[in-house]
CSV table of C-alpha atoms in Angstrom, one decimal:
chain,number,residue,atom,x,y,z
A,52,MET,CA,139.0,120.1,115.9
A,53,ALA,CA,140.5,123.1,114.2
A,54,ALA,CA,144.0,124.4,114.8
A,55,GLY,CA,143.7,127.5,116.7
A,56,TYR,CA,144.6,129.4,119.9
A,57,VAL,CA,143.4,132.1,122.2
A,58,ARG,CA,145.2,135.3,123.1
A,59,PRO,CA,144.5,138.7,124.7
A,60,ALA,CA,142.9,141.2,122.3
A,61,ARG,CA,145.1,143.9,120.8
A,62,PRO,CA,144.1,147.4,119.7
A,63,GLU,CA,144.4,146.3,116.0
A,64,ASP,CA,141.8,143.6,116.7
A,65,VAL,CA,138.9,145.9,117.6
A,66,ALA,CA,137.5,146.4,114.1
A,67,GLU,CA,137.4,142.6,113.6
A,68,ILE,CA,135.8,142.1,117.0
A,69,ALA,CA,133.1,144.5,116.1
A,70,ARG,CA,132.6,142.8,112.7
A,71,ILE,CA,132.4,139.4,114.4
A,72,GLN,CA,129.9,140.7,116.9
A,73,LEU,CA,127.7,142.2,114.2
A,74,ALA,CA,127.8,139.2,112.0
A,75,THR,CA,127.1,136.8,114.8
A,76,TRP,CA,124.2,138.8,116.3
A,77,ARG,CA,122.6,139.0,112.8
A,78,VAL,CA,122.7,135.3,112.4
A,79,ALA,CA,122.3,133.9,116.0
A,80,TYR,CA,119.7,136.5,117.2
A,81,ARG,CA,117.7,137.0,114.0
A,82,ARG,CA,114.7,135.2,115.6
A,83,ILE,CA,115.2,136.7,119.0
A,84,LEU,CA,115.7,140.5,118.4
A,85,PRO,CA,113.7,142.7,116.0
A,86,ARG,CA,115.2,142.7,112.5
A,87,HIS,CA,115.4,146.5,112.2
A,88,VAL,CA,117.4,146.6,115.4
A,89,LEU,CA,119.9,144.2,114.0
A,90,ASP,CA,120.0,145.9,110.6
A,91,ASN,CA,120.7,149.3,112.3
A,92,LEU,CA,123.5,148.2,114.5
A,93,ASP,CA,126.5,150.4,113.8
A,94,GLU,CA,129.8,148.6,113.3
A,95,ALA,CA,131.9,151.7,113.9
A,96,TYR,CA,130.1,152.4,117.2
A,97,LEU,CA,130.8,148.8,118.3
A,98,ALA,CA,134.5,149.2,117.3
A,99,ARG,CA,134.8,152.3,119.5
A,100,ARG,CA,133.3,150.4,122.5
A,101,TRP,CA,135.7,147.5,121.9
A,102,SER,CA,138.6,149.9,121.6
A,103,ALA,CA,137.9,151.3,125.0
A,104,ALA,CA,137.5,147.8,126.5
A,105,VAL,CA,140.7,146.6,125.0
A,106,GLN,CA,142.9,149.7,125.5
A,107,GLU,CA,141.5,151.1,128.8
A,108,PRO,CA,139.9,148.2,130.8
A,109,PRO,CA,138.4,149.3,134.2
A,110,SER,CA,140.7,146.9,135.9
A,111,GLY,CA,143.3,144.2,135.3
A,112,ALA,CA,140.6,141.6,135.8
A,113,HIS,CA,138.6,142.9,132.9
A,114,ARG,CA,139.7,141.0,129.9
A,115,VAL,CA,138.9,140.6,126.2
A,116,LEU,CA,140.3,137.4,124.6
A,117,VAL,CA,140.2,136.5,120.9
A,118,ALA,CA,140.1,133.1,119.2
A,119,VAL,CA,142.3,132.7,116.2
A,120,GLU,CA,141.9,130.0,113.5
A,121,GLN,CA,145.2,128.9,112.0
A,122,ALA,CA,145.3,127.8,108.4
A,123,ALA,CA,147.3,129.2,105.5
A,124,GLN,CA,146.4,132.5,107.1
A,125,SER,CA,145.3,133.3,110.6
A,126,TYR,CA,141.8,134.6,111.2
A,127,LEU,CA,140.1,136.1,114.3
A,128,VAL,CA,137.0,134.0,114.6
A,129,GLY,CA,135.5,134.8,118.1
A,130,PHE,CA,136.0,136.6,121.3
A,131,ALA,CA,135.1,136.6,125.0
A,132,ALA,CA,134.9,139.5,127.4
A,133,SER,CA,134.6,139.3,131.2
A,134,GLY,CA,135.3,141.2,134.3
A,135,PRO,CA,134.3,141.5,138.0
A,136,ALA,CA,130.5,141.3,138.4
A,137,ASP,CA,128.9,144.7,138.8
A,138,ALA,CA,125.3,146.1,138.8
A,139,GLU,CA,124.9,144.9,135.2
A,140,ALA,CA,125.0,141.3,136.5
A,141,LEU,CA,122.1,141.9,138.9
A,142,ALA,CA,118.5,141.0,138.2
A,143,PRO,CA,115.9,143.7,138.5
A,144,GLY,CA,115.2,144.4,142.2
A,145,GLU,CA,118.1,142.3,143.3
A,146,PRO,CA,120.1,144.0,146.1
A,147,ALA,CA,123.6,145.2,145.3
A,148,ASP,CA,125.1,142.6,147.6
A,149,ALA,CA,123.3,139.7,146.0
A,150,ILE,CA,126.4,139.0,144.0
A,151,ALA,CA,129.3,138.7,146.3
A,152,SER,CA,132.9,139.5,145.6
A,153,GLY,CA,134.8,136.8,143.9
A,154,VAL,CA,132.2,136.6,141.0
A,155,VAL,CA,133.2,137.3,137.4
A,156,ALA,CA,130.6,138.2,134.8
A,157,VAL,CA,130.9,137.1,131.2
A,158,THR,CA,129.5,139.9,129.0
A,159,ASP,CA,130.3,138.3,125.6
A,160,LEU,CA,131.3,134.9,124.3
A,161,LEU,CA,130.8,134.8,120.6
A,162,VAL,CA,132.2,132.7,117.7
A,163,GLU,CA,131.3,133.7,114.2
A,164,PRO,CA,128.8,131.1,113.0
A,165,ARG,CA,130.9,130.1,109.9
A,166,TRP,CA,133.7,129.1,112.3
A,167,GLY,CA,131.4,127.3,114.8
A,168,ARG,CA,131.8,123.7,116.0
A,169,ARG,CA,135.6,123.8,115.6
A,170,GLY,CA,136.5,124.1,119.3
A,171,HIS,CA,137.0,127.9,119.4
A,172,GLY,CA,134.2,128.5,122.0
A,173,SER,CA,135.7,125.8,124.2
A,174,ARG,CA,139.2,127.3,123.9
A,175,LEU,CA,137.9,130.8,124.7
A,176,LEU,CA,136.1,129.5,127.8
A,177,ALA,CA,139.1,127.5,129.0
A,178,ALA,CA,141.4,130.4,128.6
A,179,ALA,CA,138.9,132.7,130.4
A,180,VAL,CA,138.7,130.2,133.3
A,181,GLU,CA,142.5,130.2,133.6
A,182,HIS,CA,142.4,134.0,134.0
A,183,TRP,CA,139.6,133.8,136.5
A,184,ARG,CA,141.6,131.4,138.6
A,185,THR,CA,144.6,133.7,138.5
A,186,ASP,CA,142.3,136.7,139.5
A,187,GLY,CA,140.8,134.8,142.4
A,188,PHE,CA,137.3,134.4,141.1
A,189,THR,CA,135.3,131.5,142.5
A,190,ARG,CA,132.1,131.8,140.6
A,191,ALA,CA,131.0,133.1,137.1
A,192,VAL,CA,127.7,134.4,135.9
A,193,ALA,CA,126.4,135.2,132.4
A,194,TRP,CA,123.1,136.5,131.1
A,195,THR,CA,121.8,134.7,128.0
A,196,PHE,CA,118.6,135.1,125.9
A,197,ASP,CA,116.0,132.6,127.0
A,198,ALA,CA,115.5,131.7,123.4
A,199,ASP,CA,119.3,131.3,122.6
A,200,ALA,CA,119.3,127.5,122.7
A,201,ALA,CA,122.8,127.3,121.3
A,202,THR,CA,124.5,129.3,124.0
A,203,ARG,CA,122.5,127.7,126.7
A,204,ALA,CA,123.5,124.2,125.4
A,205,PHE,CA,127.1,125.1,125.0
A,206,LEU,CA,127.4,126.6,128.5
A,207,GLY,CA,125.2,123.8,130.0
A,208,SER,CA,127.6,121.2,128.5
A,209,THR,CA,130.4,122.8,130.7
A,210,GLY,CA,128.4,122.8,133.9
A,211,TRP,CA,126.6,126.2,133.7
A,212,GLU,CA,123.0,126.2,134.9
A,213,PRO,CA,120.3,128.8,135.6
A,214,ASP,CA,120.6,130.4,139.1
A,215,GLY,CA,116.9,131.4,139.1
A,216,ALA,CA,117.4,135.1,138.1
A,217,THR,CA,115.6,136.5,135.1
A,218,ARG,CA,115.1,139.8,133.4
A,219,ALA,CA,113.6,141.2,130.2
A,220,LEU,CA,115.5,143.6,128.0
A,221,ASP,CA,113.4,146.3,126.4
A,222,VAL,CA,114.6,146.2,122.8
A,223,ASP,CA,112.7,148.9,120.9
A,224,ASP,CA,109.5,148.3,122.9
A,225,MET,CA,109.8,144.5,122.7
A,226,LEU,CA,110.6,142.7,125.9
A,227,VAL,CA,113.2,140.0,125.3
A,228,PRO,CA,113.5,137.5,128.2
A,229,GLN,CA,116.9,136.5,129.6
A,230,LEU,CA,118.1,134.2,132.3
A,231,ARG,CA,121.2,134.2,134.3
A,232,LEU,CA,123.5,131.2,134.3
A,233,HIS,CA,126.2,130.5,136.8
A,234,VAL,CA,129.0,128.0,137.5
A,235,ALA,CA,131.7,127.5,140.1
A,236,VAL,CA,135.1,128.3,138.8
A,237,PRO,CA,136.9,125.0,139.0
A,238,GLU,CA,140.0,124.8,141.1
A,239,GLU,CA,143.1,124.1,139.2
A,240,SER,CA,143.5,120.4,138.8
A,241,VAL,CA,146.5,118.8,140.5
A,242,PRO,CA,148.5,116.3,138.4
A,243,ALA,CA,148.3,112.8,139.8
A,244,GLN,CA,151.4,111.6,141.7
A,245,ARG,CA,153.2,108.6,140.2
């Protein structure tokens, strides 16, 4: 496992977060999303969106965390974003009260492929769970592309499973199926008494 850590994103991280998102999408989703859509993604636009998410989150429970690889130099290698579940977490036709309070939605959990399989995704998820506990969340949901076997396997290995909700994103007249995963936020473990 690599030496690394997770910390809250800072304003000076947004350009790197956008670069990681773009690089990861172009590799991980190249067989899922149309090539011209991936080729035309604007890194500056993504950076502006991340700047707002990092500097002006809608609430204290909205968080952007970054994974840092430590070597001779430190590198941002991944990030996770989450916040209280809202209408974006709902499936089409699902009533607004289908997702109760106490549910957090993961909107992004990405590790740049060249830094994959070094524990960064697990560290990001563990740090996010700690924040979710602090914020009082009891359940988490995340939408994933149906064809994204890597994300489904990673989250599945930590207890996430489909909750039965599906949707299809219209990406330049191409419907891309997604499914919603969910997991109970584990309660903080209590150290054994000796």
